[in-house]
CSV table of C-alpha atoms and ligand atoms in Angstrom, one decimal:
chain,number,residue,atom,x,y,z
H,935,MET,CA,-42.8,67.3,42.2
H,936,ALA,CA,-41.4,69.2,45.1
H,937,ARG,CA,-37.9,68.4,46.2
H,938,GLY,CA,-37.7,66.0,49.2
H,939,GLU,CA,-35.6,66.8,52.2
H,940,HIS,CA,-32.2,65.2,52.6
H,941,ASP,CA,-29.7,65.1,55.4
H,942,TYR,CA,-27.1,66.6,53.0
H,943,ASP,CA,-29.2,69.7,52.4
H,944,ASP,CA,-27.7,71.0,55.7
H,945,ILE,CA,-24.3,71.2,54.1
H,946,PRO,CA,-23.7,74.9,53.2
H,947,GLY,CA,-22.9,76.0,49.7
H,948,THR,CA,-23.4,72.5,48.2
H,949,PHE,CA,-25.8,71.1,45.6
H,950,VAL,CA,-25.6,67.4,45.8
H,951,PHE,CA,-26.1,65.8,42.3
H,952,ASP,CA,-28.6,63.3,43.5
H,953,GLN,CA,-31.1,61.2,41.6
H,954,GLN,CA,-33.8,63.9,41.5
H,955,ARG,CA,-31.4,66.6,40.3
H,956,SER,CA,-30.0,64.1,37.7
H,957,ARG,CA,-33.5,63.6,36.3
H,958,GLN,CA,-34.3,67.3,36.4
H,959,GLY,CA,-31.0,68.3,34.8
H,960,TYR,CA,-30.7,65.6,32.2
H,961,GLY,CA,-31.0,68.2,29.4
H,962,ILE,CA,-28.4,70.5,30.9
H,963,ASN,CA,-25.9,67.6,31.3
H,964,MET,CA,-26.6,66.2,27.8
H,965,PHE,CA,-26.2,69.7,26.3
H,966,CYS,CA,-22.8,70.0,28.1
H,967,MET,CA,-21.8,66.5,26.9
H,968,SER,CA,-22.5,67.6,23.3
H,969,LEU,CA,-19.8,70.3,23.7
H,970,MET,CA,-17.2,67.5,23.6
H,971,GLN,CA,-17.4,67.8,19.9
H,972,ASP,CA,-15.9,70.7,18.0
H,973,GLU,CA,-18.6,71.2,15.5
H,974,ASN,CA,-21.2,71.4,18.4
H,975,ARG,CA,-19.0,73.9,20.2
H,976,LYS,CA,-19.0,76.0,17.0
H,977,ALA,CA,-22.8,75.7,16.5
H,978,PHE,CA,-23.4,76.7,20.1
H,979,LYS,CA,-21.1,79.7,19.9
H,980,ALA,CA,-22.8,80.8,16.7
H,981,ASP,CA,-26.2,81.0,18.3
H,982,GLU,CA,-26.4,79.9,21.9
H,983,ALA,CA,-30.2,80.2,22.4
H,984,GLU,CA,-31.0,78.4,19.2
H,985,TYR,CA,-28.6,75.6,19.9
H,986,LEU,CA,-30.1,75.1,23.4
H,987,LYS,CA,-33.5,74.4,21.9
H,988,LYS,CA,-32.5,70.9,21.0
H,989,PHE,CA,-32.1,69.9,24.7
H,990,ASN,CA,-35.6,70.6,26.2
H,991,LEU,CA,-34.4,72.8,29.0
H,992,THR,CA,-36.8,74.7,31.2
H,993,PRO,CA,-36.7,78.6,30.8
H,994,GLU,CA,-34.9,78.8,34.1
H,995,GLN,CA,-32.3,76.3,32.9
H,996,THR,CA,-31.9,78.1,29.6
H,997,GLU,CA,-31.3,81.3,31.4
H,998,ALA,CA,-28.8,79.8,33.8
H,999,VAL,CA,-26.8,78.5,30.8
H,1000,LEU,CA,-27.0,81.7,28.8
H,1001,THR,CA,-25.9,83.9,31.8
H,1002,ARG,CA,-23.3,81.3,32.9
H,1003,ASP,CA,-24.8,81.1,36.3
H,1004,TYR,CA,-22.9,78.0,37.4
H,1005,ASN,CA,-24.5,77.7,40.9
H,1006,ARG,CA,-28.0,78.0,39.4
H,1007,MET,CA,-27.1,75.3,36.8
H,1008,LEU,CA,-26.1,73.0,39.7
H,1009,GLU,CA,-29.3,73.8,41.6
H,1010,LEU,CA,-31.3,73.0,38.6
H,1011,GLY,CA,-29.7,69.6,38.0
H,1012,GLY,CA,-26.4,70.3,36.3
H,1013,ASN,CA,-23.4,68.4,37.5
H,1014,ILE,CA,-20.0,70.1,37.8
H,1015,TYR,CA,-18.2,67.5,35.6
H,1016,PHE,CA,-20.7,68.3,32.9
H,1017,THR,CA,-21.0,72.1,33.4
H,1018,ALA,CA,-17.1,72.2,33.3
H,1019,LYS,CA,-17.4,71.3,29.6
H,1020,LEU,CA,-19.4,74.5,29.1
H,1021,GLY,CA,-16.6,76.3,31.1
H,1022,ALA,CA,-14.0,74.7,28.8
H,1023,THR,CA,-15.9,75.9,25.8
H,1024,ASP,CA,-15.4,79.4,27.2
H,1025,GLY,CA,-11.8,78.6,27.8
H,1026,HIS,CA,-12.0,78.2,31.6
H,1027,SER,CA,-10.5,75.6,33.9
H,1028,PHE,CA,-12.1,73.9,36.8
H,1029,ARG,CA,-10.3,76.2,39.2
H,1030,HIS,CA,-11.6,79.3,37.3
H,1031,LEU,CA,-15.2,78.0,37.6
H,1032,ALA,CA,-14.7,77.2,41.3
H,1033,ALA,CA,-13.6,80.8,41.9
H,1034,VAL,CA,-16.7,82.0,40.0
H,1035,MET,CA,-19.0,79.8,42.0
H,1036,THR,CA,-17.6,81.0,45.3
H,1037,GLY,CA,-18.1,84.6,44.2
H,1038,SER,CA,-14.5,85.5,44.7
H,1039,THR,CA,-11.8,86.9,42.4
H,1040,GLN,CA,-9.4,84.5,40.7
H,1041,ASP,CA,-6.5,85.9,42.7
H,1042,ASP,CA,-8.3,85.6,46.0
H,1043,TYR,CA,-9.4,82.1,45.3
H,1044,ALA,CA,-5.9,81.1,44.2
H,1045,SER,CA,-4.3,82.5,47.3
H,1046,MET,CA,-7.0,80.8,49.5
H,1047,MET,CA,-6.0,77.4,47.9
H,1048,LEU,CA,-2.3,78.1,48.3
H,1049,GLY,CA,-3.0,78.9,52.0
H,1050,GLY,CA,-4.4,75.4,52.5
H,1051,GLY,CA,-7.9,75.9,51.1
H,1052,ARG,CA,-11.2,76.8,52.6
H,1053,SER,CA,-11.4,75.7,56.2
H,1054,VAL,CA,-14.1,73.2,57.1
H,1055,GLU,CA,-14.5,75.1,60.4
H,1056,GLY,CA,-17.7,77.1,60.1
H,1057,ASN,CA,-18.6,75.4,56.9
H,1058,ARG,CA,-20.0,72.1,58.0
H,1059,SER,CA,-23.6,72.9,58.7
H,1060,LYS,CA,-26.3,75.4,57.9
H,1061,SER,CA,-28.3,74.7,60.9
H,1062,GLY,CA,-25.2,74.8,63.2
H,1063,ARG,CA,-26.2,71.5,64.6
H,1064,PHE,CA,-23.2,69.7,63.1
H,1065,ASP,CA,-20.5,72.2,63.3
H,1066,LYS,CA,-18.1,69.9,65.1
H,1067,PRO,CA,-15.9,67.2,63.5
H,1068,ALA,CA,-17.6,63.9,63.6
H,1069,GLY,CA,-16.5,60.3,63.0
H,1070,VAL,CA,-13.1,59.6,61.6
H,1071,ALA,CA,-11.6,63.1,62.2
H,1072,ALA,CA,-13.3,63.5,65.6
H,1073,LYS,CA,-10.3,62.7,67.7
H,1074,SER,CA,-8.4,65.7,66.5
H,1075,ARG,CA,-11.4,67.8,67.8
H,1076,ALA,CA,-9.6,69.3,70.8
H,1077,LYS,CA,-6.8,70.6,68.6
H,1078,THR,CA,-9.3,72.3,66.2
H,1079,ALA,CA,-11.0,74.4,68.9
H,1080,GLY,CA,-8.5,77.3,68.4
H,1081,ALA,CA,-8.5,77.0,64.7
H,1082,ARG,CA,-12.3,77.3,64.7
H,1083,LYS,CA,-12.0,80.7,66.2
H,1084,ALA,CA,-9.1,81.8,64.2
H,1085,GLY,CA,-9.9,81.2,60.6
H,1086,LYS,CA,-13.5,81.0,59.4
H,1087,ALA,CA,-14.1,81.4,55.7
H,1088,LYS,CA,-17.8,81.0,55.3
H,1089,ALA,CA,-19.0,79.5,52.1
H,1090,GLY,CA,-19.9,82.2,49.6
H,1091,SER,CA,-18.2,85.0,51.6
H,1092,LYS,CA,-14.9,86.4,50.6
H,1093,PRO,CA,-12.4,83.7,51.0
H,1094,LYS,CA,-9.8,84.2,53.8
H,1095,THR,CA,-6.5,82.5,53.8
H,1096,ARG,CA,-6.2,80.1,56.7
H,1097,ALA,CA,-3.7,81.1,59.3
H,1098,LYS,CA,-1.9,77.8,59.2
H,1099,THR,CA,-0.9,76.2,56.0
H,1100,SER,CA,-0.6,72.5,55.9
H,1101,LYS,CA,2.7,71.5,57.4
H,1102,LYS,CA,2.7,68.3,55.3
H,1103,SER,CA,3.1,70.3,52.2
H,1104,LYS,CA,6.6,71.3,53.1
H,1105,LYS,CA,7.8,67.7,53.5
E,211,MET,CA,-2.0,31.3,41.5
E,212,ALA,CA,-2.2,35.1,41.1
E,213,ARG,CA,-1.7,37.3,44.1
E,214,ILE,CA,-2.3,40.9,45.1
E,215,ILE,CA,1.0,42.0,46.5
E,216,ALA,CA,0.3,45.7,47.2
E,217,GLY,CA,-2.1,48.6,47.0
E,218,VAL,CA,-1.5,52.1,45.9
E,219,ALA,CA,-3.8,55.1,46.6
E,220,SER,CA,-3.4,58.4,44.7
E,221,SER,CA,-5.4,61.5,43.9
E,222,HIS,CA,-6.2,61.9,40.2
E,223,VAL,CA,-6.5,65.6,39.8
E,224,PRO,CA,-6.9,66.6,36.1
E,225,ALA,CA,-4.7,69.6,36.5
E,226,ILE,CA,-1.8,67.2,37.3
E,227,GLY,CA,-2.3,65.6,33.9
E,228,ALA,CA,-2.4,69.0,32.3
E,229,ALA,CA,0.9,69.9,34.0
E,230,ILE,CA,2.5,66.8,32.7
E,231,ASP,CA,1.1,67.3,29.2
E,232,ASN,CA,2.2,71.0,29.1
E,233,LYS,CA,5.6,70.2,30.6
E,234,GLN,CA,5.2,72.3,33.7
E,235,THR,CA,6.4,69.6,36.1
E,236,GLU,CA,9.5,71.6,37.0
E,237,GLU,CA,7.6,74.7,38.0
E,238,PRO,CA,7.8,75.2,41.8
E,239,TYR,CA,4.0,74.8,42.2
E,240,TRP,CA,4.0,71.5,40.4
E,241,LYS,CA,7.4,70.3,41.5
E,242,ARG,CA,6.1,70.2,45.1
E,243,VAL,CA,3.4,67.7,43.9
E,244,PHE,CA,5.6,65.6,41.6
E,245,SER,CA,8.6,65.3,43.9
E,246,GLY,CA,6.3,63.4,46.3
E,247,PHE,CA,6.0,60.6,43.7
E,248,GLU,CA,9.7,60.0,43.0
E,249,THR,CA,10.0,57.4,45.7
E,250,SER,CA,6.8,55.8,44.4
E,251,LYS,CA,8.1,55.5,40.9
E,252,GLU,CA,11.3,53.8,42.2
E,253,TRP,CA,9.1,51.5,44.3
E,254,MET,CA,7.1,50.7,41.2
E,255,ARG,CA,10.2,50.0,39.1
E,256,GLN,CA,11.4,47.5,41.7
E,257,THR,CA,8.0,46.0,42.3
E,258,LYS,CA,7.4,45.3,38.6
E,259,PRO,CA,3.8,44.1,38.8
E,260,ASP,CA,2.5,41.8,36.1
E,261,VAL,CA,-0.9,43.4,36.1
E,262,CYS,CA,-2.5,46.5,37.8
E,263,ILE,CA,-6.2,46.8,38.7
E,264,VAL,CA,-7.0,50.5,38.7
E,265,VAL,CA,-10.1,51.6,40.6
E,266,TYR,CA,-11.1,55.0,39.4
E,267,ASN,CA,-14.0,57.1,38.3
E,268,ASP,CA,-15.0,58.4,34.9
E,269,HIS,CA,-15.8,62.2,34.8
E,270,ALA,CA,-18.4,62.5,32.1
E,271,SER,CA,-16.0,61.1,29.5
E,272,ALA,CA,-16.8,57.5,28.7
E,273,PHE,CA,-20.1,57.6,30.6
E,274,SER,CA,-22.5,60.5,30.5
E,275,VAL,CA,-25.9,60.6,32.3
E,276,GLU,CA,-27.3,58.1,29.7
E,277,ILE,CA,-26.0,55.1,31.5
E,278,VAL,CA,-24.5,55.2,35.0
E,279,PRO,CA,-23.0,51.8,36.1
E,280,THR,CA,-22.1,51.7,39.8
E,281,PHE,CA,-19.2,49.3,39.2
E,282,ALA,CA,-17.9,48.8,35.6
E,283,LEU,CA,-15.1,46.4,35.0
E,284,GLY,CA,-13.1,46.9,31.8
E,285,CYS,CA,-12.6,43.5,30.2
E,286,ALA,CA,-11.4,44.8,26.8
E,287,ALA,CA,-8.0,44.2,25.2
E,288,GLU,CA,-7.3,47.9,25.2
E,289,PHE,CA,-8.7,51.2,26.4
E,290,PRO,CA,-7.8,54.4,24.5
E,291,PRO,CA,-7.4,57.7,26.3
E,292,ALA,CA,-10.6,59.7,26.3
E,293,ASP,CA,-11.1,63.0,24.6
E,294,GLU,CA,-12.1,65.2,27.5
E,295,GLY,CA,-12.8,68.2,25.3
E,296,TRP,CA,-9.2,69.2,24.4
E,297,GLY,CA,-8.3,66.0,22.5
E,298,PRO,CA,-7.1,62.8,24.1
E,299,ARG,CA,-4.2,63.1,26.6
E,300,PRO,CA,-0.9,62.2,24.9
E,301,VAL,CA,-0.5,59.0,26.9
E,302,PRO,CA,-0.1,55.4,25.7
E,303,VAL,CA,-3.2,53.3,25.0
E,304,VAL,CA,-3.9,51.2,28.1
E,305,LYS,CA,-3.6,47.5,27.4
E,306,GLY,CA,-6.1,45.4,29.3
E,307,HIS,CA,-5.9,41.9,30.6
E,308,PRO,CA,-9.1,40.4,29.3
E,309,GLU,CA,-8.4,36.9,30.7
E,310,LEU,CA,-7.9,38.0,34.3
E,311,ALA,CA,-10.6,40.7,34.0
E,312,SER,CA,-13.3,38.3,32.8
E,313,HIS,CA,-12.2,35.8,35.5
E,314,ILE,CA,-12.7,38.5,38.1
E,315,ALA,CA,-16.1,39.4,36.6
E,316,GLN,CA,-17.3,35.8,36.7
E,317,SER,CA,-16.0,35.4,40.3
E,318,VAL,CA,-17.4,38.6,41.8
E,319,ILE,CA,-20.8,38.3,40.2
E,320,LEU,CA,-21.2,34.8,41.8
E,321,ASP,CA,-20.0,36.5,45.0
E,322,GLU,CA,-23.1,38.7,44.7
E,323,PHE,CA,-21.5,41.9,43.3
E,324,ASP,CA,-23.5,42.6,40.2
E,325,ILE,CA,-20.9,44.5,38.3
E,326,THR,CA,-21.2,45.8,34.7
E,327,VAL,CA,-18.9,44.2,32.2
E,328,VAL,CA,-17.5,46.7,29.7
E,329,ASN,CA,-15.9,45.6,26.5
E,330,LYS,CA,-15.5,49.0,24.9
E,331,MET,CA,-14.4,52.0,26.9
E,332,THR,CA,-12.1,55.0,26.8
E,333,VAL,CA,-10.3,56.0,30.0
E,334,ASP,CA,-10.0,59.6,31.3
E,335,HIS,CA,-7.6,61.4,33.6
E,336,GLY,CA,-9.1,59.5,36.6
E,337,LEU,CA,-7.1,56.5,35.4
E,338,THR,CA,-4.2,58.0,33.4
E,339,VAL,CA,-3.1,60.6,36.0
E,340,PRO,CA,-2.3,58.0,38.7
E,341,MET,CA,-0.6,55.9,36.0
E,342,ASN,CA,1.7,58.8,35.2
E,343,LEU,CA,2.4,59.5,38.8
E,344,LEU,CA,3.5,55.9,39.4
E,345,PHE,CA,5.0,55.0,36.0
E,346,GLY,CA,6.1,58.3,34.7
E,347,SER,CA,5.6,59.0,31.0
E,348,PRO,CA,6.8,55.9,29.1
E,349,ALA,CA,6.2,55.2,25.4
E,350,ALA,CA,4.1,52.2,26.5
E,351,TRP,CA,2.7,51.3,29.9
E,352,PRO,CA,4.9,48.6,31.4
E,353,CYS,CA,2.1,46.2,32.3
E,354,PRO,CA,-1.5,45.4,31.4
E,355,VAL,CA,-4.2,47.3,33.4
E,356,ILE,CA,-7.7,46.3,34.4
E,357,PRO,CA,-9.9,49.4,34.8
E,358,LEU,CA,-12.6,49.3,37.4
E,359,ALA,CA,-14.8,52.4,37.0
E,360,VAL,CA,-16.9,53.4,40.0
E,361,ASN,CA,-19.8,55.8,40.0
E,362,VAL,CA,-19.0,58.6,42.4
E,363,VAL,CA,-20.6,61.4,40.3
E,364,LEU,CA,-24.3,60.6,40.6
E,365,TYR,CA,-25.4,60.4,44.3
E,366,PRO,CA,-25.3,58.0,45.9
E,367,PRO,CA,-22.1,56.2,45.1
E,368,PRO,CA,-21.7,52.7,46.6
E,369,THR,CA,-21.2,52.8,50.3
E,370,GLY,CA,-17.7,52.6,51.7
E,371,HIS,CA,-18.6,49.2,53.2
E,372,ARG,CA,-19.8,47.9,49.8
E,373,CYS,CA,-16.5,49.1,48.3
E,374,PHE,CA,-14.5,47.4,51.0
E,375,MET,CA,-16.3,44.1,50.5
E,376,LEU,CA,-15.9,44.3,46.7
E,377,GLY,CA,-12.2,44.6,47.3
E,378,ARG,CA,-12.4,41.4,49.3
E,379,ALA,CA,-14.3,39.7,46.5
E,380,ILE,CA,-11.7,40.9,43.9
E,381,ARG,CA,-8.9,39.5,46.1
E,382,LYS,CA,-10.7,36.1,46.2
E,383,ALA,CA,-11.1,36.2,42.4
E,384,VAL,CA,-7.5,37.1,41.8
E,385,GLU,CA,-6.3,34.3,44.1
E,386,SER,CA,-8.4,31.7,42.2
E,387,TYR,CA,-6.8,32.6,38.9
E,388,PRO,CA,-4.4,29.8,37.9
E,389,ASP,CA,-1.5,31.8,36.4
E,390,ASP,CA,1.3,33.1,38.6
E,391,LEU,CA,0.6,36.9,38.4
E,392,ARG,CA,1.7,39.6,40.8
E,393,VAL,CA,-1.0,42.1,41.0
E,394,VAL,CA,-1.0,45.7,42.3
E,395,ILE,CA,-4.3,47.4,42.9
E,396,PHE,CA,-4.8,51.2,42.8
E,397,GLY,CA,-7.5,53.2,44.6
E,398,THR,CA,-7.7,56.7,43.1
E,399,GLY,CA,-9.4,60.0,43.6
E,400,GLY,CA,-9.6,62.4,46.6
E,401,MET,CA,-8.5,63.5,49.0
E,402,SER,CA,-10.6,66.3,50.5
E,403,HIS,CA,-11.9,68.7,47.8
E,404,GLN,CA,-15.0,70.4,46.7
E,405,ILE,CA,-15.1,71.9,43.2
E,406,SER,CA,-18.8,72.8,43.0
E,407,GLY,CA,-20.9,75.5,44.5
E,408,PRO,CA,-20.2,78.3,46.9
E,409,ARG,CA,-18.3,76.1,49.3
E,410,ALA,CA,-15.8,75.1,46.6
E,411,GLY,CA,-12.1,75.1,47.7
E,412,LEU,CA,-12.9,73.2,50.9
E,413,ILE,CA,-9.9,71.2,52.2
E,414,ASN,CA,-9.8,69.2,55.4
E,415,SER,CA,-6.3,68.0,56.1
E,416,LYS,CA,-7.2,66.6,59.5
E,417,PHE,CA,-9.8,64.4,57.9
E,418,ASP,CA,-7.3,63.3,55.3
E,419,LYS,CA,-4.6,62.5,57.8
E,420,ALA,CA,-7.0,60.5,59.9
E,421,PHE,CA,-8.1,58.7,56.7
E,422,LEU,CA,-4.6,57.8,55.7
E,423,ASP,CA,-3.8,56.6,59.3
E,424,ASN,CA,-6.8,54.4,59.4
E,425,LEU,CA,-6.3,53.1,55.9
E,426,THR,CA,-3.3,51.4,57.1
E,427,LYS,CA,-4.3,50.3,60.6
E,428,ASP,CA,-8.1,50.3,60.9
E,429,PRO,CA,-9.8,50.2,57.5
E,430,GLN,CA,-13.0,48.7,59.0
E,431,LYS,CA,-13.5,52.0,60.7
E,432,LEU,CA,-13.3,53.8,57.4
E,433,ALA,CA,-15.7,51.4,55.9
E,434,ARG,CA,-18.4,52.7,58.3
E,435,ILE,CA,-18.0,56.4,57.3
E,436,PRO,CA,-21.4,57.5,55.9
E,437,HIS,CA,-21.7,59.5,52.7
E,438,LEU,CA,-22.9,62.5,54.6
E,439,GLU,CA,-19.7,62.6,56.6
E,440,TYR,CA,-17.5,62.5,53.5
E,441,MET,CA,-19.4,65.4,51.9
E,442,ARG,CA,-19.6,67.5,55.1
E,443,GLU,CA,-16.0,66.9,56.2
E,444,ALA,CA,-14.1,66.3,53.0
E,445,GLY,CA,-16.1,68.2,50.4
E,446,ALA,CA,-18.9,67.2,48.0
E,447,GLU,CA,-16.3,65.6,45.7
E,448,GLY,CA,-14.2,64.2,48.5
E,449,ILE,CA,-16.7,61.3,48.5
E,450,GLU,CA,-14.4,59.8,45.8
E,451,MET,CA,-12.4,58.4,48.7
E,452,VAL,CA,-14.8,55.4,48.9
E,453,MET,CA,-12.8,54.1,45.9
E,454,TRP,CA,-9.7,53.7,48.1
E,455,LEU,CA,-11.6,51.2,50.2
E,456,ILE,CA,-11.9,48.8,47.3
E,457,MET,CA,-8.1,48.8,47.1
E,458,ARG,CA,-7.8,48.4,50.8
E,459,GLY,CA,-10.4,45.6,50.9
E,460,ALA,CA,-8.3,43.6,48.4
E,461,LEU,CA,-5.3,43.7,50.8
E,462,ASP,CA,-4.5,41.7,54.0
E,463,ASP,CA,-6.0,42.9,57.2
E,464,LYS,CA,-2.5,43.8,58.4
E,465,VAL,CA,-0.3,45.6,55.9
E,466,ASP,CA,3.0,47.5,55.9
E,467,GLU,CA,2.7,51.2,55.0
E,468,VAL,CA,5.9,51.7,52.9
E,469,TYR,CA,5.3,55.3,51.8
E,470,ARG,CA,2.9,58.2,52.2
E,471,PHE,CA,2.7,61.7,50.7
E,472,TYR,CA,0.3,64.6,51.2
E,473,THR,CA,0.3,68.1,49.9
E,474,VAL,CA,-2.2,71.0,49.5
E,475,PRO,CA,-3.2,72.1,46.9
E,476,ALA,CA,-3.2,70.8,43.3
E,477,SER,CA,-5.7,73.1,41.7
E,478,ASN,CA,-8.7,72.7,44.0
E,479,THR,CA,-7.7,69.5,45.7
E,480,ALA,CA,-5.7,67.9,48.5
E,481,VAL,CA,-3.3,65.4,47.0
E,482,GLY,CA,-2.9,62.2,49.0
E,483,HIS,CA,-0.9,59.1,48.2
E,484,ILE,CA,0.0,55.9,50.1
E,485,ILE,CA,1.6,52.6,49.3
E,486,LEU,CA,0.6,49.5,51.3
E,487,GLU,CA,2.2,46.1,51.0
E,488,ASN,CA,0.9,42.8,51.9
E,489,ARG,CA,3.3,41.1,54.2
E,490,ALA,CA,3.6,37.9,52.1
E,491,LYS,CA,5.2,39.9,49.4
E,492,GLY,CA,7.9,38.0,47.4
E,493,ALA,CA,7.3,34.9,49.6
E,494,LYS,CA,6.0,31.6,48.4
E,495,PRO,CA,2.2,31.1,48.8
E,496,ALA,CA,1.1,30.7,52.4
E,497,GLY,CA,1.6,27.3,53.8
E,498,LYS,CA,4.9,26.6,52.0
E,499,ARG,CA,6.7,29.6,53.4
E,500,LYS,CA,8.3,29.8,56.8
E,501,ALA,CA,6.7,32.6,58.7
E,502,ALA,CA,9.1,35.3,59.9
E,503,PRO,CA,8.7,36.3,63.6
E,504,ALA,CA,6.1,39.1,63.7
E,505,LYS,CA,8.2,41.3,65.8
E,506,LEU,CA,11.0,41.3,63.3
E,507,LYS,CA,8.7,42.1,60.5
E,508,ARG,CA,7.2,45.0,62.3
E,509,ALA,CA,10.6,46.4,63.0
E,510,ALA,CA,11.6,46.1,59.4
E,511,ALA,CA,8.4,47.9,58.4
E,512,ARG,CA,9.1,50.7,60.8
E,513,ALA,CA,12.6,51.2,59.4
E,514,LYS,CA,11.2,51.3,55.9
E,515,VAL,CA,8.6,53.9,56.8
E,516,GLU,CA,11.2,56.1,58.5
E,517,ARG,CA,13.5,55.9,55.5
E,518,VAL,CA,10.9,57.1,53.0
E,519,HIS,CA,9.6,59.8,55.3
E,520,SER,CA,13.0,61.4,56.0
K,2649,LIG,FE1,-12.5,62.0,40.3
């Protein structure tokens, strides 16, 4: 069945783990869950392709796992809290995987986070129809106009440290 | 009668737990985070709750994709720390309060919240990290804990409004419990963060600050935030913040904000923390107590806030 359209598909660089993806990715996530046990980690490491046969993955899903294509795993129904167990089996932290998924180096990603993280400015909407703050944060809109021009780090592009770090962090 | 005396909200970043377990809390990066909880630990020592209700989410530890309960209330006598792939965290076993927990289950289900009762469950960093932040690392946790696990992993989580109303139902349940217990409720998770996909690393401090402000003074406004807005503004995983609204719904409409802390980052996440007290704290149950003039109370609250912020 084709994937239906959802309002959240407009959010850039984001694969929402919804009901349809959960159904589609059941095998990926149960495979990842199995890696919680040491003997399974060893069996997987010994012969990855053979081990994956137990989980009824599609060829695309199998390839995504074998090549450690974390974005593709999410797109095909994996969830980050599960795929992180695959990352942990390879000895990687959440932050390491996050850097990998953004296509940046570990150093660049770490300095982006220390600089206050990826700005939401320019990262709200693929269509551009929702690129202004809405709802609860809307009243600080006037103040963000300058920031929007100054520091855009588009999803997937090389992360750029935001000009202003959070003042609160110095408290 | 039992009473909810205060609410605590705190992020539950797994890397904070790892920093504690690996004794890195004195490193500058982590000291910045932990120093923000010193006042809170002192507050907790003085407050000495009889029971804590901790609203949190499981991260593929106790629940996989096999069963996904929206609200799962822990009614067991104890909850061992989960093995999250590196062995269980070296934290004490969480002792439950089965009597109060099952009382809450009975009450909220009749109030039309069809929660899942869980009598066997491990608890992961989602619960144990906020415990460490508020209680430190004691040999045993100082009070029983009722875990309330909320699904925020599989979309859609319960709406913010539903969470807020569940908080109200929990409050009603607690207040109909016959024993005199002083209860603190935790909302955990957040604040803004995204750990998945090419947009990972997203932080929105403006959203977070507005959320903290409104948590104190206009929670009804927060209860109307749609899921789309959380994900767009606060990151795909920032949607966890709906859990804070269960905590807030369990408190009075008007509360005193006694402490707040915010820092960026801890790993991929903005760390936010707030302590809110019901104004009847320490007083006799309503009706028997002489109400203090509202103006005086507000002034006292302001002084308190200034003190902890300076
Ligand atoms: Fe979480």
